[in-house]
PDB file of N, CA and C in Angstrom:
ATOM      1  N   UNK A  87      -5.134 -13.567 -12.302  1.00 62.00           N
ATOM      2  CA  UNK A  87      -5.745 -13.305 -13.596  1.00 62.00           C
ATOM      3  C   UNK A  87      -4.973 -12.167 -14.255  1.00 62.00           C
ATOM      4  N   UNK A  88      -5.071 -12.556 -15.550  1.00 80.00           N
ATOM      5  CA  UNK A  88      -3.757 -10.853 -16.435  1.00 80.00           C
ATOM      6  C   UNK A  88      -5.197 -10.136 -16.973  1.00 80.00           C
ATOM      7  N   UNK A  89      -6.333  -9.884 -16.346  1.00 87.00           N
ATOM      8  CA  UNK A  89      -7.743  -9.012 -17.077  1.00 87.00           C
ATOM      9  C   UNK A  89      -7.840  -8.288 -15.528  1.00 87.00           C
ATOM     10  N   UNK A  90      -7.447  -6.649 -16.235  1.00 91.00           N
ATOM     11  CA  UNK A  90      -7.334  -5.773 -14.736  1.00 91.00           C
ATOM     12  C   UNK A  90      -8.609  -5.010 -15.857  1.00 91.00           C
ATOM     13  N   UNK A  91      -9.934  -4.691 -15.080  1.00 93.00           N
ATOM     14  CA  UNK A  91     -11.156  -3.644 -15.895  1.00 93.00           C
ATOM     15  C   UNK A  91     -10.703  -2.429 -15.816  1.00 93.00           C
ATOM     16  N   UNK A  92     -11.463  -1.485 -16.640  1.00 92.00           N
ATOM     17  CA  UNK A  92     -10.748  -0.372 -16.278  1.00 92.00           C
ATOM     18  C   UNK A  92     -12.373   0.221 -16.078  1.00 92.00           C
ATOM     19  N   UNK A  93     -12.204   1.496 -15.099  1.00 91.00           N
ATOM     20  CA  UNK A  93     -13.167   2.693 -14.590  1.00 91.00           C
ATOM     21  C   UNK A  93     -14.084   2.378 -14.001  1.00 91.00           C
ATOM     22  N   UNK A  94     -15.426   1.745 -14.583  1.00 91.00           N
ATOM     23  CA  UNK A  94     -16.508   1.105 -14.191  1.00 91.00           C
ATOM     24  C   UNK A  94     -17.092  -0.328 -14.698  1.00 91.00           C
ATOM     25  N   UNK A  95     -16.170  -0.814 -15.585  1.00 95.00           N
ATOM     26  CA  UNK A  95     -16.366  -1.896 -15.510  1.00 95.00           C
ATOM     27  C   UNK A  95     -15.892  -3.205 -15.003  1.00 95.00           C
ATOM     28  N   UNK A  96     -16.845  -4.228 -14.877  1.00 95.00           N
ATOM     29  CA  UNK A  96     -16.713  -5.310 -13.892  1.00 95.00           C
ATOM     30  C   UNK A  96     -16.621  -6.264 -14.294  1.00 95.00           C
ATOM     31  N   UNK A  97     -15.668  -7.532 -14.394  1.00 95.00           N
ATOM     32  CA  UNK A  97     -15.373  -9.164 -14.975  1.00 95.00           C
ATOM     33  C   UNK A  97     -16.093  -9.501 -13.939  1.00 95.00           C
ATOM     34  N   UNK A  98     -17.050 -10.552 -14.471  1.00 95.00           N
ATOM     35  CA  UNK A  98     -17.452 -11.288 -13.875  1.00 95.00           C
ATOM     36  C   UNK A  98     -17.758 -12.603 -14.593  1.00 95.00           C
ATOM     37  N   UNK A  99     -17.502 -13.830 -13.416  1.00 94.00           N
ATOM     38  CA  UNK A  99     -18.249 -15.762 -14.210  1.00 94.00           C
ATOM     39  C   UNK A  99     -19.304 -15.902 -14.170  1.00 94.00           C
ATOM     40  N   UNK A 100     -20.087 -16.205 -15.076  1.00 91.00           N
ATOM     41  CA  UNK A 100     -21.709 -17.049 -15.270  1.00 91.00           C
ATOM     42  C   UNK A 100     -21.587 -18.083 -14.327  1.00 91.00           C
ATOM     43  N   UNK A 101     -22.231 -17.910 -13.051  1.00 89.00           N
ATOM     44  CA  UNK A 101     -22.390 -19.742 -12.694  1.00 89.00           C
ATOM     45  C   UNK A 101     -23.290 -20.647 -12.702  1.00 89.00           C
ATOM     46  N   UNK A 102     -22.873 -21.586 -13.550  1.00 74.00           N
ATOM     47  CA  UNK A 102     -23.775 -22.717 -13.616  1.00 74.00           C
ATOM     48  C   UNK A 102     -25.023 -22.839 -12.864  1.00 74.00           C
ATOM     49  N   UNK A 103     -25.569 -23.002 -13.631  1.00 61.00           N
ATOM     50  CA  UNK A 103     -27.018 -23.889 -12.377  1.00 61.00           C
ATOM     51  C   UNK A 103     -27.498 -25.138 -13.227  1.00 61.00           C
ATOM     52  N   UNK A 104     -27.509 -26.009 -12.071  1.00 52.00           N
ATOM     53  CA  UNK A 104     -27.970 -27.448 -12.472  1.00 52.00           C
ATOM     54  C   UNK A 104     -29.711 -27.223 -12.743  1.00 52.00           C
ATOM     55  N   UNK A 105     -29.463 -28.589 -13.728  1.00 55.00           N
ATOM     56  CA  UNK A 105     -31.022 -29.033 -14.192  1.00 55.00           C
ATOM     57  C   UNK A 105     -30.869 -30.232 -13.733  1.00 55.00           C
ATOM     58  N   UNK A 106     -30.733 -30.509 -12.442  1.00 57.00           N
ATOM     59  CA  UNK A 106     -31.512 -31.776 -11.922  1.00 57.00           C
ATOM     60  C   UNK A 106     -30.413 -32.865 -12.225  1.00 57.00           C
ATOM     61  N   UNK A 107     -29.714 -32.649 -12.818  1.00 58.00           N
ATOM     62  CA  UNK A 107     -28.259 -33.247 -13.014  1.00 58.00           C
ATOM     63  C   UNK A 107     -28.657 -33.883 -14.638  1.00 58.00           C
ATOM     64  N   UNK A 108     -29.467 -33.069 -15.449  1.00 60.00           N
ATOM     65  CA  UNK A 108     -29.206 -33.347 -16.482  1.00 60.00           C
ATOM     66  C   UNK A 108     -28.602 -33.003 -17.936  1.00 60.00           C
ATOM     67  N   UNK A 109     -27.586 -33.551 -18.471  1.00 60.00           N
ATOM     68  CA  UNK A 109     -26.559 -32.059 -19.078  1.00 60.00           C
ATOM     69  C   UNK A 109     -27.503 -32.203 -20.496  1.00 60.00           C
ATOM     70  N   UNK A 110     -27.726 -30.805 -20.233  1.00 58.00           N
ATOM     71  CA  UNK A 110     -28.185 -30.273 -21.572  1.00 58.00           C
ATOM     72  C   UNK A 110     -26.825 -29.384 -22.598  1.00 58.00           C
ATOM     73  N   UNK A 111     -26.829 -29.941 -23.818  1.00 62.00           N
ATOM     74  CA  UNK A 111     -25.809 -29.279 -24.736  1.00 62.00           C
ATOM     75  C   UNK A 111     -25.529 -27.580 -24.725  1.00 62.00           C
ATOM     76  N   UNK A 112     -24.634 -27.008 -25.015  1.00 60.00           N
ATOM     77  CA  UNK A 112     -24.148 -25.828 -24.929  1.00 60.00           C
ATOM     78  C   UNK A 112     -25.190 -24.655 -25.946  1.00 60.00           C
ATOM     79  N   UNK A 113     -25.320 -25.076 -27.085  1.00 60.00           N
ATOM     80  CA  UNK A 113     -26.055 -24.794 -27.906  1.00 60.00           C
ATOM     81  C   UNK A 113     -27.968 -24.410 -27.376  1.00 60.00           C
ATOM     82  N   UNK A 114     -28.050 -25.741 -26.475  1.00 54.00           N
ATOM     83  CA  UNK A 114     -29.588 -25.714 -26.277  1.00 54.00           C
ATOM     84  C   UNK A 114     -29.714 -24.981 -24.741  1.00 54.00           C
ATOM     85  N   UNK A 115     -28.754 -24.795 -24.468  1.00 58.00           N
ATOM     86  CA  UNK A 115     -29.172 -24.219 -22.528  1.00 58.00           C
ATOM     87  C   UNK A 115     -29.002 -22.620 -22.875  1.00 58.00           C
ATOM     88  N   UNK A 116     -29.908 -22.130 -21.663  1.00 63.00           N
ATOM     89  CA  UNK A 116     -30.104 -20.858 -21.756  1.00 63.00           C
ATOM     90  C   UNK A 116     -28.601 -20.404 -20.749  1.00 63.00           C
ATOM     91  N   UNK A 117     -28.452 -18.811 -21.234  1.00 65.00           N
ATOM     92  CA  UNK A 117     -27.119 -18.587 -20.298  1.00 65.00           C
ATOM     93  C   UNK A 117     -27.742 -18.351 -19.043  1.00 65.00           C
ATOM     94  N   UNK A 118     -26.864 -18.198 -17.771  1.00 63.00           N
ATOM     95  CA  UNK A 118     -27.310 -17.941 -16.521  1.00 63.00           C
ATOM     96  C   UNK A 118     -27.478 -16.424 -16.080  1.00 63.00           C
ATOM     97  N   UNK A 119     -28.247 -16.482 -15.083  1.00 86.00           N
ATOM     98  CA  UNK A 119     -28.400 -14.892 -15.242  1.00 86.00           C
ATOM     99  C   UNK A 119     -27.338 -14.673 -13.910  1.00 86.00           C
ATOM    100  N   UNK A 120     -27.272 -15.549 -13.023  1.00 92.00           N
ATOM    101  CA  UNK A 120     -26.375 -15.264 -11.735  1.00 92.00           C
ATOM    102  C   UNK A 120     -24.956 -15.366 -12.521  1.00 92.00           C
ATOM    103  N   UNK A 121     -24.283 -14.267 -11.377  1.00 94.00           N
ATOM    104  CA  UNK A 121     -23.219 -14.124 -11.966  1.00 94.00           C
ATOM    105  C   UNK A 121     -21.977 -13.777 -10.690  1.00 94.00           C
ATOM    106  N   UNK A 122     -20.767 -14.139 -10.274  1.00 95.00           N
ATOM    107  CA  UNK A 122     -19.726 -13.797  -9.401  1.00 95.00           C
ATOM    108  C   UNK A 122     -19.028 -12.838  -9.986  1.00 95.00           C
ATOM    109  N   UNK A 123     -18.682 -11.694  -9.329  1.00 95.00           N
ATOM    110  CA  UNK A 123     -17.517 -10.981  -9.612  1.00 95.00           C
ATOM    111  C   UNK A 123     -16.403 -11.104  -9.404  1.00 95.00           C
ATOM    112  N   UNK A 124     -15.313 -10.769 -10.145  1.00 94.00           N
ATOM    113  CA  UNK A 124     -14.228 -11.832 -10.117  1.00 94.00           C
ATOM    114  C   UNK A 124     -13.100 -10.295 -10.047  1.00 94.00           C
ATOM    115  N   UNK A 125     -13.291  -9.677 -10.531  1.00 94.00           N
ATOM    116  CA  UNK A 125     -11.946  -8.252 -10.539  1.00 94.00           C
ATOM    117  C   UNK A 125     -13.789  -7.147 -11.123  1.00 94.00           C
ATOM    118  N   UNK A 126     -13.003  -5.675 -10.378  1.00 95.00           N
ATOM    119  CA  UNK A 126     -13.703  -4.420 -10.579  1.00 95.00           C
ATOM    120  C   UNK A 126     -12.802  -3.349 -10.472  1.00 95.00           C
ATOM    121  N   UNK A 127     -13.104  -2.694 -11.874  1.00 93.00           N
ATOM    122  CA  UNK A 127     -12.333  -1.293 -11.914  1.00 93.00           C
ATOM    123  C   UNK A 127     -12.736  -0.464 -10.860  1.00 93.00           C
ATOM    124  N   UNK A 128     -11.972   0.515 -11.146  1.00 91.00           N
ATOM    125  CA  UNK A 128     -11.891   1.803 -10.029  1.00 91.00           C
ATOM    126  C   UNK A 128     -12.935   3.006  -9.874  1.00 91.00           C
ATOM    127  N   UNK A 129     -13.842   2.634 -10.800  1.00 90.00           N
ATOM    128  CA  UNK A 129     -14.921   3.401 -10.919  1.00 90.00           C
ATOM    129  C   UNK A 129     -15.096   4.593 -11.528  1.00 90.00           C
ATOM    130  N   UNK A 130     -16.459   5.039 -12.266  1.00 89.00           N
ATOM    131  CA  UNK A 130     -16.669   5.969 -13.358  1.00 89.00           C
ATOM    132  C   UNK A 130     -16.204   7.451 -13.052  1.00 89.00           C
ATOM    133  N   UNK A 131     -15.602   7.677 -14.168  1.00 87.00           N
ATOM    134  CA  UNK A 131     -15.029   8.982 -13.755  1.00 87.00           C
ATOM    135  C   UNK A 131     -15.795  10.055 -14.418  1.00 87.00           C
ATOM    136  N   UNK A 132     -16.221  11.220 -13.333  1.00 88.00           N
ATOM    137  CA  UNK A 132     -17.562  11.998 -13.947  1.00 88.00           C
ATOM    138  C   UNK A 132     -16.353  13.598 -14.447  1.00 88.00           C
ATOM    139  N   UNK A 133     -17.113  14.417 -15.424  1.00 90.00           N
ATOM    140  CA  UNK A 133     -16.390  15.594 -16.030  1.00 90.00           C
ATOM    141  C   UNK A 133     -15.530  16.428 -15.188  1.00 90.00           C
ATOM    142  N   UNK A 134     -15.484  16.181 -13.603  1.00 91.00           N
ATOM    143  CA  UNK A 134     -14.832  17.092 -13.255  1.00 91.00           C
ATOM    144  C   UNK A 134     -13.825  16.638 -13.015  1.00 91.00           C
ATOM    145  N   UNK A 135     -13.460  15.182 -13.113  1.00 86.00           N
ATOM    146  CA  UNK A 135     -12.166  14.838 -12.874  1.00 86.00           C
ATOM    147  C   UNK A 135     -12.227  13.971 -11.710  1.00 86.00           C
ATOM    148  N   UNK A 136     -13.538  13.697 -10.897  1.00 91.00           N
ATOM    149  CA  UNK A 136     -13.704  13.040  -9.582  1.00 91.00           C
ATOM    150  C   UNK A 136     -14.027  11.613  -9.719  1.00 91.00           C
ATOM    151  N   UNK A 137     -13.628  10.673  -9.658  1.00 90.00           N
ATOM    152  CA  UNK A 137     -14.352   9.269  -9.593  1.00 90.00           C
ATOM    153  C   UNK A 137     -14.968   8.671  -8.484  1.00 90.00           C
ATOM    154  N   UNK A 138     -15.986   8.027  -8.993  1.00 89.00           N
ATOM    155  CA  UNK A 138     -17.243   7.658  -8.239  1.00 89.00           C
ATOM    156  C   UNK A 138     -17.046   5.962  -8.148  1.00 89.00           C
ATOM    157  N   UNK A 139     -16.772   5.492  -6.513  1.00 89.00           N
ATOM    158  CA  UNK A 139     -16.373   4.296  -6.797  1.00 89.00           C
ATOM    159  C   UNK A 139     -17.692   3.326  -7.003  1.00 89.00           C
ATOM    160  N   UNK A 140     -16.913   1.875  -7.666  1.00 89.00           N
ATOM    161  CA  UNK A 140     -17.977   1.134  -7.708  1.00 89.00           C
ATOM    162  C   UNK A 140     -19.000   0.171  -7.004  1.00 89.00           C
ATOM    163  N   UNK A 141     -20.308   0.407  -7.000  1.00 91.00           N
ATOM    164  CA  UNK A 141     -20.950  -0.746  -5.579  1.00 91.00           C
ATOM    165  C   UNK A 141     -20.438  -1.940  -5.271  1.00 91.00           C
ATOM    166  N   UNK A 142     -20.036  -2.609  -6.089  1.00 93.00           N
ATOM    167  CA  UNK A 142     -20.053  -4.195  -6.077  1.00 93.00           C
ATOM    168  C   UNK A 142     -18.563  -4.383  -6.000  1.00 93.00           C
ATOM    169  N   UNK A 143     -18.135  -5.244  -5.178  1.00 93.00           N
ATOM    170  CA  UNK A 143     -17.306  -6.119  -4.666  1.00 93.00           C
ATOM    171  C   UNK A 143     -16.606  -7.437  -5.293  1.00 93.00           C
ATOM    172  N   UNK A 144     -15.567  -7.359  -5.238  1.00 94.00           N
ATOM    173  CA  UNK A 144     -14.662  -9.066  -5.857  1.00 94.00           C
ATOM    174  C   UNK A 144     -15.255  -9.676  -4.895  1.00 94.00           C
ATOM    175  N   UNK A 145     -16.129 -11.313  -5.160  1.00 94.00           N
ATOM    176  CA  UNK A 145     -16.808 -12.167  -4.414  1.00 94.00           C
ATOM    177  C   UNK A 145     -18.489 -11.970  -3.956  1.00 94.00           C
ATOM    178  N   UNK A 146     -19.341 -10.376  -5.226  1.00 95.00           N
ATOM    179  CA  UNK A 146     -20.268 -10.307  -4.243  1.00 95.00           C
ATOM    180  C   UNK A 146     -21.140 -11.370  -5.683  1.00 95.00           C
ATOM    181  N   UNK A 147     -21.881 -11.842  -5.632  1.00 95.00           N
ATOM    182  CA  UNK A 147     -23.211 -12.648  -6.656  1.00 95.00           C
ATOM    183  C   UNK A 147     -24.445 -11.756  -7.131  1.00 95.00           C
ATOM    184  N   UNK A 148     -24.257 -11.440  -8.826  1.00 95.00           N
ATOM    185  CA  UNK A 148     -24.893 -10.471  -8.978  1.00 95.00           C
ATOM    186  C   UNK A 148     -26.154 -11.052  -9.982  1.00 95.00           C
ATOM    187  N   UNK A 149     -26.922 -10.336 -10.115  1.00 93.00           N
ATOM    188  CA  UNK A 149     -27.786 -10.788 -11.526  1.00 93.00           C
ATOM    189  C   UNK A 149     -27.771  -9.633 -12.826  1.00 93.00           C
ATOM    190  N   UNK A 150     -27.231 -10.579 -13.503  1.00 92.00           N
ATOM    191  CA  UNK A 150     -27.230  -9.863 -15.201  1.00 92.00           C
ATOM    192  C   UNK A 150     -27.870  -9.947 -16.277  1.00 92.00           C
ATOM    193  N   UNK A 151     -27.739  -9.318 -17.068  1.00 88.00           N
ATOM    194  CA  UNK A 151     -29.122  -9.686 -18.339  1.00 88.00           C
ATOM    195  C   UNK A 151     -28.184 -11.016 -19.103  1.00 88.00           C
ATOM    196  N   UNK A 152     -28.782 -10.980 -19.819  1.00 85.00           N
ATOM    197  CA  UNK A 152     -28.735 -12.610 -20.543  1.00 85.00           C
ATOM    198  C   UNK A 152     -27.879 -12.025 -21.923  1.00 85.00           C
ATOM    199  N   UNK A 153     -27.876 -11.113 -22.402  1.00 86.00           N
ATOM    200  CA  UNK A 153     -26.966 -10.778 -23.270  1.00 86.00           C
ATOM    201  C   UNK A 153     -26.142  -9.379 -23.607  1.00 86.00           C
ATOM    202  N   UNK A 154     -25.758  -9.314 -21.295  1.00 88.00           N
ATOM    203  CA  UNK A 154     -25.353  -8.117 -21.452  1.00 88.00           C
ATOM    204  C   UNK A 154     -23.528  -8.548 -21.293  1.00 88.00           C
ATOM    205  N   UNK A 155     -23.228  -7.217 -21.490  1.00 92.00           N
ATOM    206  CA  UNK A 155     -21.482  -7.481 -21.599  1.00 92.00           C
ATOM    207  C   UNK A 155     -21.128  -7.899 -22.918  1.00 92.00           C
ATOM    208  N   UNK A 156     -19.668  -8.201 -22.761  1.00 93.00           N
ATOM    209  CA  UNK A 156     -18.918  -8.747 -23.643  1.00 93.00           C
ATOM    210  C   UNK A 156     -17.924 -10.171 -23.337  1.00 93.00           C
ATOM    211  N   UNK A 157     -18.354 -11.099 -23.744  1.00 93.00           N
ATOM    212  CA  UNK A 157     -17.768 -12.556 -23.254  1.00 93.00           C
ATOM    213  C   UNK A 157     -16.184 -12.802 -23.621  1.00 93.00           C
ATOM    214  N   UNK A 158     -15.564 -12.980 -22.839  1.00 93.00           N
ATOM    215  CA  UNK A 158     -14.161 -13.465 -23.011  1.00 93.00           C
ATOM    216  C   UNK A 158     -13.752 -14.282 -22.872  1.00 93.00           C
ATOM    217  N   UNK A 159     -12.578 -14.942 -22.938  1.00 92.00           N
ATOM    218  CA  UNK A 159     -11.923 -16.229 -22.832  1.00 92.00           C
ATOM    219  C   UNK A 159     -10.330 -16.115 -21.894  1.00 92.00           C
ATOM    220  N   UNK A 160     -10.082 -15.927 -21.101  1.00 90.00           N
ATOM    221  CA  UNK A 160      -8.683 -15.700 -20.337  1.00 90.00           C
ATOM    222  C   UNK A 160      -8.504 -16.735 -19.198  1.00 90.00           C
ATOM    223  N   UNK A 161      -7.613 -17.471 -19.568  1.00 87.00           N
ATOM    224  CA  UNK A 161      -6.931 -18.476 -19.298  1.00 87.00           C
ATOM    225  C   UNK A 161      -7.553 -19.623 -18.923  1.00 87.00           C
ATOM    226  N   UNK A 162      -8.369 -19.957 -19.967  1.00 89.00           N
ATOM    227  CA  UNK A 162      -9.162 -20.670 -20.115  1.00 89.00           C
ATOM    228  C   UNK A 162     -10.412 -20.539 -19.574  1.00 89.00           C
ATOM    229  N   UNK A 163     -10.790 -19.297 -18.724  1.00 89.00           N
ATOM    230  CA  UNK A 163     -11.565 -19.366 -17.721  1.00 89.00           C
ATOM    231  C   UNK A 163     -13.085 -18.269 -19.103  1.00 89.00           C
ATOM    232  N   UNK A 164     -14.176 -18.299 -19.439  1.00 91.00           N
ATOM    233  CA  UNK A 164     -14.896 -17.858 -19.895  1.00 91.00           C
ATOM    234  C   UNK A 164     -15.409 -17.170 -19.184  1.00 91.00           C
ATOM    235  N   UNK A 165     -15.617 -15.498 -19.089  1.00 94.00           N
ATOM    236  CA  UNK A 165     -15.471 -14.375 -18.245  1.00 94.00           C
ATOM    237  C   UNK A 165     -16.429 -13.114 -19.347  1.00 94.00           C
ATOM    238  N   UNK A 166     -17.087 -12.661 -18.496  1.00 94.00           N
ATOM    239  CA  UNK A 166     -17.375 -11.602 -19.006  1.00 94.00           C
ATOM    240  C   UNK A 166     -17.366 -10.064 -18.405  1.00 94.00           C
ATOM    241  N   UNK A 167     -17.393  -9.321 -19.694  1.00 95.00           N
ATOM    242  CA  UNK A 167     -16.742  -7.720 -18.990  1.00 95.00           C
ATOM    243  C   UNK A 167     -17.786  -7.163 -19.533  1.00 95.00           C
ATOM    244  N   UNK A 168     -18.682  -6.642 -18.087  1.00 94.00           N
ATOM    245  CA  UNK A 168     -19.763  -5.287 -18.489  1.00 94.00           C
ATOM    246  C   UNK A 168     -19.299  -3.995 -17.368  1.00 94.00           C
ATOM    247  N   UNK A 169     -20.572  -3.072 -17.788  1.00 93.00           N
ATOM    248  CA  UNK A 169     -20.135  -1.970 -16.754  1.00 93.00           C
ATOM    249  C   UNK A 169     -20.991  -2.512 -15.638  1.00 93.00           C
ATOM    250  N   UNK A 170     -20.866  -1.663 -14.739  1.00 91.00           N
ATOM    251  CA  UNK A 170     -21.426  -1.248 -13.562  1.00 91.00           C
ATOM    252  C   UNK A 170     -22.762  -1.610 -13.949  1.00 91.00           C
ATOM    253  N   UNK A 171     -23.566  -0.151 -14.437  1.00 89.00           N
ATOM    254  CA  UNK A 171     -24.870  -0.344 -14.967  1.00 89.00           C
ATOM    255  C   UNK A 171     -25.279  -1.394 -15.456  1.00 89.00           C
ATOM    256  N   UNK A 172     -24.525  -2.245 -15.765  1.00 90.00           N
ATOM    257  CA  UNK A 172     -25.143  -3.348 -16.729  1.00 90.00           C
ATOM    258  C   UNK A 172     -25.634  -4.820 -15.847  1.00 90.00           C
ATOM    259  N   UNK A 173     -25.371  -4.796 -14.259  1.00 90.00           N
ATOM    260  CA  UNK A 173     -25.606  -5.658 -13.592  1.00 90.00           C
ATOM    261  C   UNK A 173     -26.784  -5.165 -12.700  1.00 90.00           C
ATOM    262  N   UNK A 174     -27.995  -5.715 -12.468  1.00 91.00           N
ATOM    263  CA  UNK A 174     -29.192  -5.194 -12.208  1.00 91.00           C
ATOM    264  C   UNK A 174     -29.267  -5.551 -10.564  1.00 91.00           C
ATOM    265  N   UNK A 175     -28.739  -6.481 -10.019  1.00 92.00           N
ATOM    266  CA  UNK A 175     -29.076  -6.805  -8.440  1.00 92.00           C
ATOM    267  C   UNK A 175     -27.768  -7.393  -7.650  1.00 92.00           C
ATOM    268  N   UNK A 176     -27.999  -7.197  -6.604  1.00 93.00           N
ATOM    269  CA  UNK A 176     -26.659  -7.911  -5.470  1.00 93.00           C
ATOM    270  C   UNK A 176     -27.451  -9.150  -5.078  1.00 93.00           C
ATOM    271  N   UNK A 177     -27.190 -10.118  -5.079  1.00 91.00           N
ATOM    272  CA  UNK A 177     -27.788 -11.489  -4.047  1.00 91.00           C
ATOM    273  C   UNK A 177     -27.035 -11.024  -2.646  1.00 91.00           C
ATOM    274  N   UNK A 178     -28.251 -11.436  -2.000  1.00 83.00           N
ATOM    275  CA  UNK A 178     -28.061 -11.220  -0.204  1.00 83.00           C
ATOM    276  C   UNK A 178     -27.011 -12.463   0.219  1.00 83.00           C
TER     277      UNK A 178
END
């Protein structure tokens, strides 16, 4: 991937979840709240100059709000970049 995050924030993919195998249009489906991490910066850097690394892991499955981040498009792949804070849980 050419999307390196920087400090504390984290790219991560929406993944799909089926409805029973029925495709509902782009327009009418709600976004997903599960989410894979895909690349994570190096973590927030506090006033004294020390950085604080970040919890979450390339490969861990997180849950996100529904219209948090900022959605991208890189190499064809639809990706989004929030911080740290902005992802609320780890799946076990």
């Amino acid at each position: 991937m050419s999307l390196r995050p920087l400090h504390d924030r984290v790219i991560v993919k929406r993944l799909e979840k089926s409805a029973g195998g029925i495709l509902i249009p782009d327009s009418a489906a709600e976004k997903p709240l599960k989410a894979e991490v895909i690349a994570v910066g190096s973590g927030k850097r506090t006033d004294d100059g020390k950085t604080h690394a970040v919890d979450v892991k390339v490969g861990d499955k997180v849950l996100i709000g529904k219209y948090s981040g900022t959605e991208v498009k890189v190499d064809g792949q639809e990706l989004v970049v929030l911080r740290e804070d902005d992802s609320m849980a780890v799946f076990a």
